[in-house]
Short mmCIF file of C-alpha atoms in Angstrom, two decimals:
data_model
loop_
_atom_site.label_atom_id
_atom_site.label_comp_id
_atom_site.label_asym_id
_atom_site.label_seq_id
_atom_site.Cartn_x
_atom_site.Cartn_y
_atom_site.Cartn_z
CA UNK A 57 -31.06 -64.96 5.51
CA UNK A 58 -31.53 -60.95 4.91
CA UNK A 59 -33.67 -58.37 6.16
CA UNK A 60 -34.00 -55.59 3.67
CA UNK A 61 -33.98 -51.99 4.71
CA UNK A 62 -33.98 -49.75 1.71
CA UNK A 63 -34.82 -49.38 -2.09
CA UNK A 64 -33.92 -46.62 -4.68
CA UNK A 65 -36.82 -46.59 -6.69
CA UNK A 66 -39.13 -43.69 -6.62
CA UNK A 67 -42.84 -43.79 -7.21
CA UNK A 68 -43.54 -43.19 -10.52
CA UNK A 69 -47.42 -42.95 -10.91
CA UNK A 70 -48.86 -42.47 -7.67
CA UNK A 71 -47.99 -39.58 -5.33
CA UNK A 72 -48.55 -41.82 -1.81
CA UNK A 73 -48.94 -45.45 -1.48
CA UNK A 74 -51.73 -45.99 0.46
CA UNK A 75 -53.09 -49.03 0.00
CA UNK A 76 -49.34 -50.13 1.28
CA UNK A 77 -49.92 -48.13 4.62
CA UNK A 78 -53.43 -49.12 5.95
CA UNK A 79 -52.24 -52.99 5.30
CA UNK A 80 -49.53 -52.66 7.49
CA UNK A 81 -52.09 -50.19 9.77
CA UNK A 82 -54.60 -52.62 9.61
CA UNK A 83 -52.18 -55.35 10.54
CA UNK A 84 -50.40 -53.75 13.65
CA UNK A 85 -53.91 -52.95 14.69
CA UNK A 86 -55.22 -56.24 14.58
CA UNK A 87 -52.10 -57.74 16.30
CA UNK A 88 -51.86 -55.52 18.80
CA UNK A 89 -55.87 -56.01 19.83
CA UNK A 90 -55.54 -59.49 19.95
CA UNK A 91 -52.63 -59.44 22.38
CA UNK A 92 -54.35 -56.73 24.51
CA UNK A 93 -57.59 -58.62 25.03
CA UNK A 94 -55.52 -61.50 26.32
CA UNK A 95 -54.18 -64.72 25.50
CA UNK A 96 -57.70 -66.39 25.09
CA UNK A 97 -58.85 -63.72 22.77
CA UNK A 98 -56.11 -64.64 20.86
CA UNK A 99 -56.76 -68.20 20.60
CA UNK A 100 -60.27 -67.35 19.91
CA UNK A 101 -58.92 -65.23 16.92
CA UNK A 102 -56.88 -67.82 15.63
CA UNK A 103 -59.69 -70.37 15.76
CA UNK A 104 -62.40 -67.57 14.15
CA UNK A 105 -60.04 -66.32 11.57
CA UNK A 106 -57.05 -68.17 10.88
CA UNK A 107 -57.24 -70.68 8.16
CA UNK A 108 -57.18 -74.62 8.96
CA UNK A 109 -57.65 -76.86 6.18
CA UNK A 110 -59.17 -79.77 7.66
CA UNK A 111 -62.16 -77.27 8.70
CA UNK A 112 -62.41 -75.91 5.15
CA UNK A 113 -62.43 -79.38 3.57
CA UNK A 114 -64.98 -80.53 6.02
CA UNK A 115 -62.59 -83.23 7.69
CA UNK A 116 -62.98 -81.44 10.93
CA UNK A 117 -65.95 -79.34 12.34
CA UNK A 118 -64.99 -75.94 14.43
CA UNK A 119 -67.15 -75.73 17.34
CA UNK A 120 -69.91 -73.08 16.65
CA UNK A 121 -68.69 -70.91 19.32
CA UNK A 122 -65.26 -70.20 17.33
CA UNK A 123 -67.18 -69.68 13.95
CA UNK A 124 -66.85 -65.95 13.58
CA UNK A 125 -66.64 -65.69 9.32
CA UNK A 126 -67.88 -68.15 6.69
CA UNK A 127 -64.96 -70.66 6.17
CA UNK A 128 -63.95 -69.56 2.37
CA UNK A 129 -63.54 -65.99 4.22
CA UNK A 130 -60.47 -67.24 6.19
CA UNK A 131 -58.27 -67.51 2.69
CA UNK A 132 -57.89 -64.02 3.33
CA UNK A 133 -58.73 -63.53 7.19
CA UNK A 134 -55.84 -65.27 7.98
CA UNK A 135 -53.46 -63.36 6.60
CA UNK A 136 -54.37 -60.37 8.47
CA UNK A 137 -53.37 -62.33 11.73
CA UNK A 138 -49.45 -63.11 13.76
CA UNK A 139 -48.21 -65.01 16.53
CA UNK A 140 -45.64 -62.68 17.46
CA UNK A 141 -44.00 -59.27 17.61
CA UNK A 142 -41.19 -60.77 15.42
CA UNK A 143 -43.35 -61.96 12.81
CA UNK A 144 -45.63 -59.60 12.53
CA UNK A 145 -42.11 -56.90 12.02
CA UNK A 146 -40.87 -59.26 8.70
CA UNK A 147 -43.86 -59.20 6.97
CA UNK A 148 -44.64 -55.94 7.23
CA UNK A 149 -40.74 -54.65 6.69
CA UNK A 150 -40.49 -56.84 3.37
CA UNK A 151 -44.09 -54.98 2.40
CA UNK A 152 -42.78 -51.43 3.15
CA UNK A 153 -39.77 -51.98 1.60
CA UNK A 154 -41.58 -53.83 -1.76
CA UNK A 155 -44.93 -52.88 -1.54
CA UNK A 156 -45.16 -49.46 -3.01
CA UNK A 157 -43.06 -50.10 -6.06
CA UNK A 158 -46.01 -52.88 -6.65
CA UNK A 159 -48.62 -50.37 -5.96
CA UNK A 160 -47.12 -47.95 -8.30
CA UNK A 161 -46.88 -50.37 -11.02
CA UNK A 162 -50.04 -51.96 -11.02
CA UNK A 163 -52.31 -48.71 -9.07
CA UNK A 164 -54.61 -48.64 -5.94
CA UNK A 165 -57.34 -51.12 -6.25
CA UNK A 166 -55.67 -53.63 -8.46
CA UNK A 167 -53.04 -53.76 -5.75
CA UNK A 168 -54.74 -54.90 -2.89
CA UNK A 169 -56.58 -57.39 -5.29
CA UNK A 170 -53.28 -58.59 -6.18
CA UNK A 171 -52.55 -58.49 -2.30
CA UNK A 172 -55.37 -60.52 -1.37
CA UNK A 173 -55.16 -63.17 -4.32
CA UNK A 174 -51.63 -63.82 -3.47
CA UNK A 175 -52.98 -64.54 0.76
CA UNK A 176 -55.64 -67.05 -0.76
CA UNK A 177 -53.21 -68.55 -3.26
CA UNK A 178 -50.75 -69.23 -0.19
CA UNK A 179 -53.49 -70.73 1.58
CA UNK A 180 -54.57 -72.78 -0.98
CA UNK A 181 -51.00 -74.22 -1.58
CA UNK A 182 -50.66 -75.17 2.06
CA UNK A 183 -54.27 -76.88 2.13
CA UNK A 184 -53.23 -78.88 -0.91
CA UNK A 185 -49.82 -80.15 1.44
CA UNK A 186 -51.81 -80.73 3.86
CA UNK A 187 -55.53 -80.93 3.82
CA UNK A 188 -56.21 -83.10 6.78
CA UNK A 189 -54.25 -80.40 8.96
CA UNK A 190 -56.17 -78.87 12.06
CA UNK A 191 -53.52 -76.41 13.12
CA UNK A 192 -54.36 -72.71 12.14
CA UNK A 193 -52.23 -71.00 9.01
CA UNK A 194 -51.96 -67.23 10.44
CA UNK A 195 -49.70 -64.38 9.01
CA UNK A 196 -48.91 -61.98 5.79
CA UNK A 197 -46.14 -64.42 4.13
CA UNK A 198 -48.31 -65.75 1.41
CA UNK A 199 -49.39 -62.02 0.26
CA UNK A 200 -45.73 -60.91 0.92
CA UNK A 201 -43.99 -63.59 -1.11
CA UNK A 202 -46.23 -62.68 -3.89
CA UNK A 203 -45.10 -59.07 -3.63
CA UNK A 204 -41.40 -60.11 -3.53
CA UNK A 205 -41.94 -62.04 -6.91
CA UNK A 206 -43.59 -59.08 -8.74
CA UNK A 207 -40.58 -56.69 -7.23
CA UNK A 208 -38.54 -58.85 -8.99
CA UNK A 209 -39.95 -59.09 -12.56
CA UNK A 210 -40.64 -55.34 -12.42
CA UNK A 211 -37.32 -54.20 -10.97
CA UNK A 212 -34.42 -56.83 -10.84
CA UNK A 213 -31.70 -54.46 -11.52
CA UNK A 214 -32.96 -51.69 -8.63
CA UNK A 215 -29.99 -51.56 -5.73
CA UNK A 216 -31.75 -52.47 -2.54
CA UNK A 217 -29.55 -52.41 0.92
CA UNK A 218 -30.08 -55.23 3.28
CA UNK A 219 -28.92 -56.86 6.48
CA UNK A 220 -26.95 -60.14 5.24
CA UNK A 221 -27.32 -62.37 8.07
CA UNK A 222 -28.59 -59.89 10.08
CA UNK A 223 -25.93 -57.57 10.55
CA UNK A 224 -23.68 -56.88 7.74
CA UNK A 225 -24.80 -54.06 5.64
CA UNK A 226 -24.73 -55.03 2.02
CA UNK A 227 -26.32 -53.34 -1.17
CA UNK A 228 -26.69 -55.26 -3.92
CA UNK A 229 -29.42 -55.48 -7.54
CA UNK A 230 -32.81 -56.93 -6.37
CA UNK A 231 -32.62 -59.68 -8.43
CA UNK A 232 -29.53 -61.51 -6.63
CA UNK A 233 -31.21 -60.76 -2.80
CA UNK A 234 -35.39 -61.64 -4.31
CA UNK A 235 -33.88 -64.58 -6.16
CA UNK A 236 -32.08 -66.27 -3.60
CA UNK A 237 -34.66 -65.56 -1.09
CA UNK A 238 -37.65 -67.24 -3.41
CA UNK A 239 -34.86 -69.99 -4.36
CA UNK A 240 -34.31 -70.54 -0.43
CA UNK A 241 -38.35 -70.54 -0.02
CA UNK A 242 -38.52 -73.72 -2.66
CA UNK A 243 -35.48 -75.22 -1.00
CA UNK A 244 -37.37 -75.60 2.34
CA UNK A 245 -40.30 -76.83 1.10
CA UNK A 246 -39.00 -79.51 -1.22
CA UNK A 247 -36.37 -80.92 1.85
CA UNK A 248 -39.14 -80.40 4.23
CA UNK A 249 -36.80 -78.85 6.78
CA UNK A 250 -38.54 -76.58 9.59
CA UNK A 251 -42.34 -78.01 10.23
CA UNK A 252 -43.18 -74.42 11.94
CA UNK A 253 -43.25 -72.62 9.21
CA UNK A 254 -45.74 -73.06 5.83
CA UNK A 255 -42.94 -72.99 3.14
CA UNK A 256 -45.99 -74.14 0.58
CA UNK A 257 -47.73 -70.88 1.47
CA UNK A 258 -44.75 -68.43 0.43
CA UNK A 259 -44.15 -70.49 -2.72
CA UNK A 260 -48.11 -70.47 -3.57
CA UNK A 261 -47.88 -66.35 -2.70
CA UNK A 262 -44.98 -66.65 -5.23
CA UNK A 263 -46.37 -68.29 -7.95
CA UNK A 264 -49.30 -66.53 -8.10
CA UNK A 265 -47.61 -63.36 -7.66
CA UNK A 266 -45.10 -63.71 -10.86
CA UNK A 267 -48.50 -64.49 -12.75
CA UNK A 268 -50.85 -61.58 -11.51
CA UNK A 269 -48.54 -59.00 -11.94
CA UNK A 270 -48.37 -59.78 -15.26
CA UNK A 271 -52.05 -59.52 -15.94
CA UNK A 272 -52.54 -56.78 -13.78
CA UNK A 273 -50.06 -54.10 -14.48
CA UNK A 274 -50.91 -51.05 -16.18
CA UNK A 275 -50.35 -51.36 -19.46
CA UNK A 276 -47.17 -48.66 -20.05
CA UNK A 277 -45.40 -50.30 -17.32
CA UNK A 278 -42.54 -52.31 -18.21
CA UNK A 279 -40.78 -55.42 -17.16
CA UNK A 280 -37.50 -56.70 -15.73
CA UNK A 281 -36.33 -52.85 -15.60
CA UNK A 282 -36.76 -51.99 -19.36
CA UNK A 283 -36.87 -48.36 -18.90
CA UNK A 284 -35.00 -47.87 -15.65
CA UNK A 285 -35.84 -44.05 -14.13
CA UNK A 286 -33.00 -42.25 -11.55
CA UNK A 287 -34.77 -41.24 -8.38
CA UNK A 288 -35.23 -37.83 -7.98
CA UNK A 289 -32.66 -37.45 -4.98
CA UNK A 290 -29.55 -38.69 -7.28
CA UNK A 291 -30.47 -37.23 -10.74
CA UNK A 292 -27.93 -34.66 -11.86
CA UNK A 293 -28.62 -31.60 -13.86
CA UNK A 294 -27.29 -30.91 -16.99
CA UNK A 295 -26.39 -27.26 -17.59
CA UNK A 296 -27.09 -27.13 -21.40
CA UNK A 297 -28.61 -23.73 -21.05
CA UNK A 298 -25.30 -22.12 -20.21
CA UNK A 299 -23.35 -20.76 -23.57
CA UNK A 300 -19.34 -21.98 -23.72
CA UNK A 301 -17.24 -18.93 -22.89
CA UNK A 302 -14.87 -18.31 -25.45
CA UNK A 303 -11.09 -17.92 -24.99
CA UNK A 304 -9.56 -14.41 -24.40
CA UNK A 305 -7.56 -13.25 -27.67
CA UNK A 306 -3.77 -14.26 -26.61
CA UNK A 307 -0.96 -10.34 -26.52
CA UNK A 308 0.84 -10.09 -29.93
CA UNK A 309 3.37 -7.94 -27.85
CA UNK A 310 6.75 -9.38 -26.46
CA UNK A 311 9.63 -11.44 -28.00
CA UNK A 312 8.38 -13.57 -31.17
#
């Protein structure tokens, strides 16, 4: 639908977001040691960490050689986890590009609870779909949906440039490209229309996202762009301290 490249909104609060960077660190490096050690390291990741419902609800049992973390642990462990190069580069581009303004607003350690909650939220909405399901839920999209419904309370009318269908370069407010991309999110899930990806888990990442940020922001930090700040790199100065210069007294010589 769109890939979004770029946001101008500086960081208000918080010099670096760093909670941001070591979850996309500690993604890459998870992904990429899971593909090193080999396709059956994989699998065996998958099985140990991803989340499968029927497992959780005690319709299915793992075999013990797979168990690697308690089974309420993999409402988070799984988000940590990818199939692919591909999807393992769109969550973590929609939390670079959304991430730190959530960071800023709510602050370090109330943002990667927020992170987290949102993962186990997205979980728990697929499980409820589908609790008798023994294929593994893997990847970032519950946490990430959450983060693109906070984005959009905080900072709907913030001009974000994005890929529209992949290639043409548009920049347009936040709330037109977050709504329609949470409105296409509910779209798939009510008409049920690609079984390969958990639609339930972005809109549970969502709903619990719009509510969180709510309760967790700091408390001077406004909503749906109340106070809107110009980043630093477009604010223009104004030269008040420079006194008018007054006009030169006009010759009273020459014809009248």
């Amino acid at each position: 639908m769109f890939i979004p490249l770029y946001d101008s909104n500086s960081l208000q609060r918080i010099r670096l977001q760093y909670v941001t960077i070591t979850l996309i660190l500690v993604n890459a490096a998870v992904f990429f040691l899971t593909v090193m050690d080999g396709e059956r390291f994989a699998d065996a990741a998958v099985l140990g960490f991803g989340f499968i419902p029927s497992v959780v609800y005690d319709h299915l049992e793992l075999d013990p050689a797979f168990v690697v973390v308690p089974e309420n642990l993999t409402f988070v462990t799984y988000a940590f986890l990818h199939g692919d190069l591909l999807h393992l580069g769109g969550n973590m581009l929609f939390l670079w590009v959304f991430g730190d303004n959530v960071e800023d607003a709510l602050g370090h350690f109330r943002f990667l609870i927020f992170y987290l909650a949102c993962a186990a939220a997205g979980a728990w909405a697929h499980a409820a779909l589908a609790p008798d399901s023994p294929i593994p839920l893997i990847g970032a999209s519950g946490a990430v949906a959450g983060i693109v419904a906070a984005y959009l309370i905080l900072h709907p009318k913030v001009k974000i440039w994005v890929l529209a269908f992949a290639r043409i370069p548009l920049r347009l407010p936040a709330w037109v490209v977050l709504a329609l991309w949470i409105g296409f999110q509910f779209l798939m899930l009510v008409g049920g229309l690609d079984d390969q990806i958990s639609f339930a888990t972005h809109v549970g990442g969502i709903l619990a996202g719009a509510a969180l940020v709510l309760l967790l922001r700091r408390g001077d930090q406004p909503v749906f762009d109340k106070e809107i700040v110009t980043p630093r790199a477009v604010e223009t100065r104004q030269e008040s301290a420079v006194e008018p210069v007054e006009a030169a007294p006009v010759p009273r010589w020459g014809r009248q």
